[in-house]
Amino acid sequence: MLNVKVLGSGCANCKKLEAVVRKVLAAQGLSAEVEKVTDYAEIMKWHILSTPGLVVNDKVVSTGRIPGESELRNWLMP
Amino acid sequence: MSAPAPTSSNPTTTSTTSTSSSSPVEPTRRAGGRPILLLGLVAIGWLALYNVIEPLANWLTYSLFGLEHGSRLGESVAFFLYDVPKIILLLGGMIFVITLIRSFFSPEQTRAFLGGKREGVGNVLAASLGVVTPFCSCSAVPLFIGFVESGIPLGVTFSFLVAAPLVNEIALVMLFGLFGWQIALLYMVSGLVIAVLAGIIIGRLKLERYVEDFVWQIHSGKAALDLTKPAWPQCLNMGWQSVKEIVGKVWLYVIVGIAVGAAIHGYVPQSALADIMGKDAWWSVPAAVGLGVPLYSNAAGVMPVVNALMEKGAALGTVLAFMMAVVGLSLPEMIILRRVLKPQLIGIFIAILAAGITLTGYVFNWLL
């Protein structure tokens, strides 16, 4: 099963990223487990320096920005 | 390496396909040329608009509304009608360009670049990179932890953390639009100097004990991230998104601020403020700094008011100090940093920054 993690302490951009991810998932008819990681110690385990970070199947794909929908489709589609 | 997006992992192919719209490329990339064309059209439209707003504002005020040249109401209305579209256009255009420039930098690269640099050189580099590296205050904590645990000295980290918000892009654009490029440059350079010095002082004071203990216990290692750089069309899109976001956030402040500024412009007598906000009022600089600290979110609205105040005799140093206090010493950021810094260090941080800003205010009042 597709696993997506949104890394971020709950800032506006983290919420936006989560919303876009869910939108793309719904549009593509994909089912996935979307987790929000808000604890800094947990976030730091992914070696990122800026939030929001996006992790797809245990790989960090973007940090510090909200990727566009076409990029997200690339990462989320098997 | 099984990159999930193999098509965008090669930066060379990406840039060639996006600049030459005629080359046959795979379907996912076909839209590459369109954004460039669109960008050109938008740029031409922007320039045309920018050149037409002043005559238009004058025509609306004096011909359509029939207000008298040189009358108070006429002056105020013309000022308002010219400044609102001018500032909004400048903000939009420059935020777009700044976002594009910033897409070449990332905090990860900055950290790698700062690793192993001495104090001094490191502080200067950190402050400069703080200006161009994309940074939002909500990222302050992961960035702080990431810098410190990779061995970057505390003082160098602070130079970055001071410069990033202090040299604020919105403030820079507004200064440029309202006061001219000299003052915008002056603001940027003094912000950099403050960031470098504040970092050096914090480094010398050896304040490591005031960093929250858990920070020193995190060892996330130095595993490099394997990120795909966004391609050109994506960068343009990011630029457009941040324009929408920032202009959407500040336009109302800009309008209200310019309305107040326009009223001051037309109705407050010349040099009425020289006594209370001029060079000779020594207390005006600390008062401006004290006033600026809680005003963070209104940076965009405060600027036009400040501009009008200056026309009426407020001193430049006082005005700059006020501006810097507004953008550089924000309460929300302090609250975020409290997660990793003990109150003592937050206190020292605020004190050094406030002192630096106040000093800058005095220096400019004395120089100019």
Coordinates of N, CA and C in Angstrom, one line a residue, chain B residues 84-244:
Chain B
V84 N -1.2 52.7 -5.2 CA -1.8 51.3 -5.0 C -1.4 50.4 -6.2
P85 N -1.8 50.8 -7.5 CA -1.4 49.8 -8.5 C 0.1 49.7 -8.7
K86 N 0.9 50.8 -8.4 CA 2.3 50.7 -8.6 C 2.9 49.7 -7.6
I87 N 2.5 49.8 -6.3 CA 3.1 48.9 -5.3 C 2.6 47.4 -5.6
I88 N 1.4 47.3 -6.0 CA 0.9 45.9 -6.2 C 1.6 45.3 -7.4
L89 N 1.8 46.1 -8.5 CA 2.6 45.6 -9.6 C 4.0 45.3 -9.3
L90 N 4.6 46.2 -8.5 CA 6.0 45.9 -8.2 C 6.2 44.7 -7.3
L91 N 5.3 44.6 -6.4 CA 5.3 43.4 -5.5 C 5.2 42.1 -6.3
G92 N 4.1 42.1 -7.2 CA 3.9 40.9 -8.0 C 5.1 40.6 -8.9
G93 N 5.6 41.6 -9.6 CA 6.7 41.3 -10.5 C 8.0 40.9 -9.8
M94 N 8.3 41.6 -8.7 CA 9.6 41.3 -8.0 C 9.5 40.0 -7.2
I95 N 8.4 39.7 -6.6 CA 8.3 38.5 -5.9 C 8.5 37.3 -6.8
F96 N 7.9 37.5 -8.0 CA 8.1 36.4 -9.0 C 9.6 36.2 -9.3
V97 N 10.3 37.3 -9.6 CA 11.7 37.2 -9.9 C 12.5 36.6 -8.7
I98 N 12.2 37.1 -7.5 CA 12.9 36.6 -6.3 C 12.7 35.1 -6.1
T99 N 11.5 34.7 -6.4 CA 11.2 33.2 -6.2 C 12.0 32.4 -7.2
L100 N 12.1 33.0 -8.5 CA 12.9 32.2 -9.5 C 14.3 32.2 -9.0
I101 N 14.9 33.3 -8.6 CA 16.3 33.3 -8.1 C 16.5 32.3 -7.0
R102 N 15.5 32.3 -6.0 CA 15.6 31.4 -4.9 C 15.5 29.9 -5.2
S103 N 14.9 29.6 -6.4 CA 14.7 28.2 -6.7 C 16.1 27.6 -7.0
F104 N 17.1 28.4 -7.2 CA 18.5 27.9 -7.4 C 19.1 27.5 -6.1
F105 N 18.6 28.0 -5.0 CA 19.2 27.7 -3.7 C 18.3 26.8 -2.9
S106 N 18.9 26.1 -1.9 CA 18.1 25.3 -1.0 C 18.8 25.2 0.3
P107 N 18.1 25.1 1.4 CA 18.8 25.0 2.7 C 19.8 23.9 2.8
E108 N 19.6 22.8 2.1 CA 20.5 21.7 2.1 C 21.8 22.1 1.5
Q109 N 21.8 22.7 0.4 CA 23.0 23.2 -0.3 C 23.7 24.2 0.6
T110 N 22.9 25.1 1.2 CA 23.5 26.1 2.0 C 24.2 25.5 3.2
R111 N 23.6 24.5 3.8 CA 24.3 23.8 4.9 C 25.6 23.2 4.5
A112 N 25.5 22.5 3.3 CA 26.7 21.8 2.9 C 27.8 22.9 2.6
F113 N 27.4 24.0 2.1 CA 28.4 25.1 1.7 C 29.0 25.7 3.0
L114 N 28.2 25.8 4.1 CA 28.7 26.5 5.3 C 29.5 25.5 6.1
G115 N 29.4 24.2 5.9 CA 30.2 23.3 6.7 C 31.6 23.5 6.7
G116 N 32.3 23.6 7.8 CA 33.8 23.7 7.9 C 34.3 25.1 7.6
K117 N 33.4 26.1 7.5 CA 33.8 27.5 7.3 C 34.2 28.1 8.7
R118 N 35.2 28.9 8.7 CA 35.6 29.6 10.0 C 34.6 30.6 10.4
E119 N 34.6 31.0 11.6 CA 33.9 32.1 12.1 C 34.3 33.3 11.3
G120 N 33.5 34.3 11.2 CA 33.9 35.5 10.4 C 33.5 35.3 9.0
V121 N 34.3 34.5 8.2 CA 33.9 34.2 6.9 C 32.6 33.5 6.8
G122 N 32.4 32.5 7.8 CA 31.2 31.8 7.9 C 30.0 32.6 8.2
N123 N 30.2 33.6 9.0 CA 29.1 34.5 9.4 C 28.7 35.4 8.1
V124 N 29.7 35.8 7.4 CA 29.3 36.7 6.2 C 28.6 35.8 5.2
L125 N 29.1 34.6 4.9 CA 28.4 33.7 4.0 C 27.0 33.3 4.5
A126 N 26.9 33.0 5.7 CA 25.6 32.6 6.3 C 24.6 33.7 6.1
A127 N 25.0 35.0 6.4 CA 24.1 36.1 6.3 C 23.7 36.3 4.8
S128 N 24.6 36.2 3.9 CA 24.3 36.4 2.5 C 23.4 35.3 2.0
L129 N 23.7 34.1 2.4 CA 22.9 33.0 2.0 C 21.5 33.0 2.6
G130 N 21.4 33.6 3.8 CA 20.2 33.8 4.5 C 19.2 34.6 3.6
V131 N 19.7 35.5 2.8 CA 18.9 36.4 2.0 C 18.3 35.7 0.8
V132 N 19.1 34.8 0.2 CA 18.7 34.2 -1.0 C 18.1 32.8 -0.9
T133 N 18.4 32.1 0.3 CA 17.8 30.8 0.5 C 16.4 30.9 0.8
P134 N 15.5 30.1 0.1 CA 14.1 30.1 0.5 C 13.9 29.7 1.9
F135 N 13.2 30.5 2.7 CA 13.1 30.2 4.1 C 11.8 30.7 4.6
C136 N 11.1 29.9 5.4 CA 9.9 30.4 6.1 C 10.1 30.2 7.5
S137 N 9.6 31.1 8.4 CA 9.9 31.0 9.8 C 9.4 29.7 10.4
C138 N 8.5 29.1 9.7 CA 8.0 27.8 10.3 C 9.0 26.7 10.1
S139 N 10.0 26.9 9.2 CA 11.1 26.0 9.1 C 12.3 26.2 10.0
A140 N 12.2 27.3 10.8 CA 13.3 27.7 11.6 C 13.8 26.5 12.5
V141 N 12.9 25.7 13.1 CA 13.4 24.7 14.0 C 14.2 23.6 13.3
P142 N 13.6 22.9 12.2 CA 14.4 21.9 11.6 C 15.7 22.5 11.0
L143 N 15.7 23.7 10.5 CA 16.9 24.3 10.0 C 17.9 24.5 11.1
F144 N 17.5 25.0 12.2 CA 18.4 25.2 13.3 C 19.0 23.9 13.8
I145 N 18.2 22.9 14.0 CA 18.7 21.6 14.4 C 19.7 21.1 13.4
G146 N 19.3 21.1 12.1 CA 20.1 20.6 11.0 C 21.4 21.3 10.9
F147 N 21.5 22.6 11.1 CA 22.7 23.3 11.0 C 23.6 22.9 12.2
V148 N 23.1 23.0 13.4 CA 23.9 22.9 14.6 C 24.4 21.4 14.6
E149 N 23.6 20.4 14.3 CA 24.1 19.1 14.5 C 25.1 18.7 13.4
S150 N 25.1 19.4 12.3 CA 26.1 19.1 11.3 C 27.4 19.8 11.6
G151 N 27.5 20.5 12.7 CA 28.7 21.1 13.2 C 28.9 22.6 12.8
I152 N 27.9 23.2 12.2 CA 28.1 24.6 11.9 C 28.0 25.4 13.3
P153 N 28.9 26.3 13.5 CA 28.9 27.0 14.8 C 27.6 27.7 15.1
L154 N 27.3 27.8 16.4 CA 26.1 28.5 16.8 C 26.0 29.9 16.2
G155 N 27.1 30.7 16.3 CA 27.1 32.0 15.8 C 26.8 32.1 14.3
V156 N 27.4 31.2 13.5 CA 27.2 31.2 12.1 C 25.7 30.9 11.8
T157 N 25.1 29.9 12.5 CA 23.7 29.6 12.4 C 22.9 30.8 12.6
F158 N 23.2 31.5 13.7 CA 22.4 32.7 14.0 C 22.5 33.8 12.9
S159 N 23.7 33.9 12.3 CA 23.8 34.9 11.2 C 22.8 34.6 10.2
F160 N 22.6 33.3 9.8 CA 21.6 32.9 8.9 C 20.2 33.2 9.4
L161 N 19.9 32.9 10.6 CA 18.6 33.0 11.2 C 18.2 34.5 11.3
V162 N 19.2 35.4 11.5 CA 18.9 36.8 11.6 C 18.6 37.4 10.2
A163 N 19.5 37.0 9.3 CA 19.4 37.7 7.9 C 18.2 37.2 7.2
A164 N 17.8 36.0 7.3 CA 16.6 35.5 6.5 C 15.4 36.3 6.7
P165 N 14.9 36.6 8.0 CA 13.7 37.4 8.1 C 14.1 38.9 8.0
L166 N 15.2 39.3 8.4 CA 15.5 40.8 8.5 C 15.6 41.4 7.2
V167 N 16.2 40.8 6.2 CA 16.2 41.3 4.8 C 15.0 40.6 4.2
N168 N 13.9 41.3 4.4 CA 12.6 40.8 4.0 C 12.2 41.2 2.6
E169 N 11.8 40.2 1.7 CA 11.6 40.6 0.3 C 10.4 41.6 0.1
I170 N 9.4 41.5 0.9 CA 8.3 42.4 0.8 C 8.8 43.8 1.1
A171 N 9.5 43.9 2.2 CA 10.0 45.2 2.7 C 11.0 45.8 1.6
L172 N 11.8 44.9 1.1 CA 12.8 45.3 0.0 C 12.0 45.9 -1.2
V173 N 11.0 45.2 -1.6 CA 10.3 45.7 -2.8 C 9.6 47.0 -2.5
M174 N 9.0 47.1 -1.3 CA 8.2 48.3 -1.0 C 9.2 49.5 -0.8
L175 N 10.4 49.3 -0.2 CA 11.3 50.3 -0.1 C 11.8 50.8 -1.5
F176 N 12.0 49.8 -2.4 CA 12.4 50.1 -3.7 C 11.3 51.0 -4.4
G177 N 10.1 50.6 -4.3 CA 9.0 51.3 -4.9 C 8.7 52.7 -4.4
L178 N 8.8 52.8 -3.1 CA 8.4 54.1 -2.4 C 9.6 55.0 -2.2
F179 N 10.8 54.5 -2.0 CA 11.9 55.4 -1.6 C 13.0 55.3 -2.7
G180 N 13.0 54.4 -3.6 CA 14.1 54.3 -4.6 C 15.1 53.3 -4.2
W181 N 16.0 52.9 -5.2 CA 16.9 51.8 -5.0 C 18.0 52.0 -4.0
Q182 N 18.4 53.3 -3.9 CA 19.5 53.6 -2.9 C 19.1 53.1 -1.5
I183 N 17.8 53.5 -1.1 CA 17.4 53.2 0.2 C 17.2 51.7 0.4
A184 N 16.7 51.1 -0.7 CA 16.5 49.6 -0.6 C 17.8 48.9 -0.4
L185 N 18.8 49.4 -1.1 CA 20.2 48.8 -1.0 C 20.7 49.0 0.4
L186 N 20.5 50.3 0.9 CA 21.0 50.6 2.2 C 20.4 49.7 3.3
Y187 N 19.1 49.4 3.1 CA 18.4 48.5 4.0 C 19.0 47.1 3.9
M188 N 19.2 46.6 2.7 CA 19.8 45.3 2.6 C 21.1 45.2 3.2
V189 N 22.0 46.2 2.9 CA 23.4 46.1 3.4 C 23.4 46.2 4.9
S190 N 22.6 47.1 5.5 CA 22.6 47.2 6.9 C 22.0 46.0 7.6
G191 N 21.0 45.4 7.0 CA 20.5 44.1 7.5 C 21.6 43.0 7.5
L192 N 22.4 43.0 6.5 CA 23.5 42.0 6.4 C 24.5 42.2 7.5
V193 N 24.9 43.5 7.7 CA 25.9 43.9 8.7 C 25.4 43.5 10.1
I194 N 24.1 43.8 10.3 CA 23.6 43.4 11.7 C 23.6 41.9 11.8
A195 N 23.2 41.2 10.8 CA 23.2 39.7 10.9 C 24.6 39.1 11.2
V196 N 25.6 39.7 10.5 CA 27.0 39.2 10.6 C 27.4 39.5 12.0
L197 N 27.3 40.7 12.5 CA 27.7 41.1 13.8 C 27.0 40.4 14.9
A198 N 25.7 40.3 14.8 CA 24.9 39.5 15.8 C 25.4 38.1 15.9
G199 N 25.7 37.5 14.8 CA 26.1 36.1 14.8 C 27.5 36.0 15.5
I200 N 28.4 36.9 15.1 CA 29.7 36.9 15.7 C 29.7 37.1 17.2
I201 N 28.8 38.0 17.7 CA 28.7 38.2 19.1 C 28.2 37.0 19.8
I202 N 27.1 36.4 19.3 CA 26.5 35.2 19.9 C 27.5 34.1 19.9
G203 N 28.3 34.0 18.8 CA 29.4 33.0 18.8 C 30.4 33.2 19.9
R204 N 30.8 34.4 20.1 CA 31.9 34.7 21.1 C 31.4 34.5 22.5
L205 N 30.1 34.7 22.7 CA 29.5 34.6 24.1 C 29.4 33.1 24.5
K206 N 29.7 32.2 23.6 CA 29.6 30.8 23.9 C 28.3 30.4 24.6
L207 N 27.2 30.5 23.9 CA 25.9 30.3 24.5 C 25.4 28.9 24.3
E208 N 26.2 28.0 23.9 CA 25.7 26.6 23.6 C 24.9 26.0 24.7
R209 N 25.2 26.4 25.9 CA 24.4 25.8 27.0 C 23.0 26.2 27.1
Y210 N 22.7 27.3 26.3 CA 21.3 27.8 26.3 C 20.5 27.2 25.2
V211 N 21.0 26.3 24.5 CA 20.3 25.6 23.4 C 19.6 24.4 24.1
E212 N 18.4 24.2 23.8 CA 17.6 23.0 24.5 C 18.4 21.7 24.3
D213 N 18.5 21.0 25.4 CA 19.3 19.8 25.4 C 19.0 18.8 24.3
F214 N 17.7 18.6 24.0 CA 17.4 17.6 23.0 C 18.0 17.8 21.7
V215 N 18.3 19.1 21.4 CA 18.9 19.4 20.1 C 20.3 18.6 19.9
W216 N 21.0 18.6 21.0 CA 22.4 18.0 21.0 C 22.3 16.5 20.9
Q217 N 21.1 16.0 21.3 CA 20.9 14.5 21.3 C 20.5 13.9 19.9
I218 N 20.0 14.8 19.1 CA 19.5 14.3 17.8 C 20.7 14.1 16.9
H219 N 20.8 12.9 16.4 CA 21.9 12.6 15.5 C 21.2 12.0 14.2
S220 N 20.8 12.8 13.3 CA 20.1 12.3 12.2 C 21.1 11.9 11.1
G221 N 22.4 12.1 11.4 CA 23.4 11.7 10.4 C 23.5 12.6 9.3
K222 N 24.4 12.4 8.3 CA 24.5 13.3 7.2 C 24.1 12.8 5.9
A223 N 23.3 11.8 6.0 CA 22.8 11.1 4.7 C 22.3 12.2 3.8
A224 N 22.8 12.2 2.6 CA 22.4 13.3 1.6 C 21.1 12.9 1.1
L225 N 20.3 13.9 0.9 CA 19.0 13.7 0.3 C 19.1 13.6 -1.2
D226 N 18.3 12.8 -1.8 CA 18.4 12.6 -3.3 C 17.1 13.2 -3.8
L227 N 17.1 14.5 -4.0 CA 15.9 15.2 -4.4 C 16.0 15.6 -5.9
T228 N 14.9 15.5 -6.5 CA 14.8 15.9 -7.9 C 14.6 17.4 -7.9
K229 N 15.4 18.2 -8.6 CA 15.2 19.6 -8.7 C 14.0 19.9 -9.5
P230 N 13.2 20.9 -9.1 CA 12.0 21.2 -10.0 C 12.5 21.7 -11.4
A231 N 11.8 21.3 -12.4 CA 12.1 21.7 -13.7 C 11.6 23.1 -14.0
W232 N 12.1 23.7 -15.1 CA 11.7 25.1 -15.4 C 10.3 25.5 -15.3
P233 N 9.4 24.7 -16.0 CA 8.0 25.1 -15.9 C 7.5 25.1 -14.5
Q234 N 8.1 24.2 -13.7 CA 7.6 24.1 -12.3 C 8.1 25.3 -11.5
C235 N 9.3 25.8 -11.8 CA 9.8 27.0 -11.2 C 9.0 28.2 -11.5
L236 N 8.6 28.3 -12.8 CA 7.7 29.4 -13.2 C 6.4 29.3 -12.4
N237 N 5.9 28.1 -12.3 CA 4.7 27.9 -11.5 C 4.8 28.2 -10.1
M238 N 6.0 27.9 -9.5 CA 6.2 28.2 -8.1 C 6.3 29.7 -7.9
G239 N 6.9 30.4 -8.9 CA 7.0 31.9 -8.9 C 5.6 32.5 -8.9
W240 N 4.7 31.9 -9.8 CA 3.4 32.4 -9.9 C 2.6 32.2 -8.6
Q241 N 2.8 30.9 -8.0 CA 2.1 30.6 -6.8 C 2.5 31.6 -5.6
S242 N 3.8 31.9 -5.5 CA 4.2 32.7 -4.4 C 3.7 34.2 -4.6
V243 N 3.6 34.6 -5.9 CA 3.0 35.9 -6.2 C 1.6 35.9 -5.7
K244 N 0.8 34.9 -6.1 CA -0.6 34.9 -5.7 C -0.7 34.9 -4.2

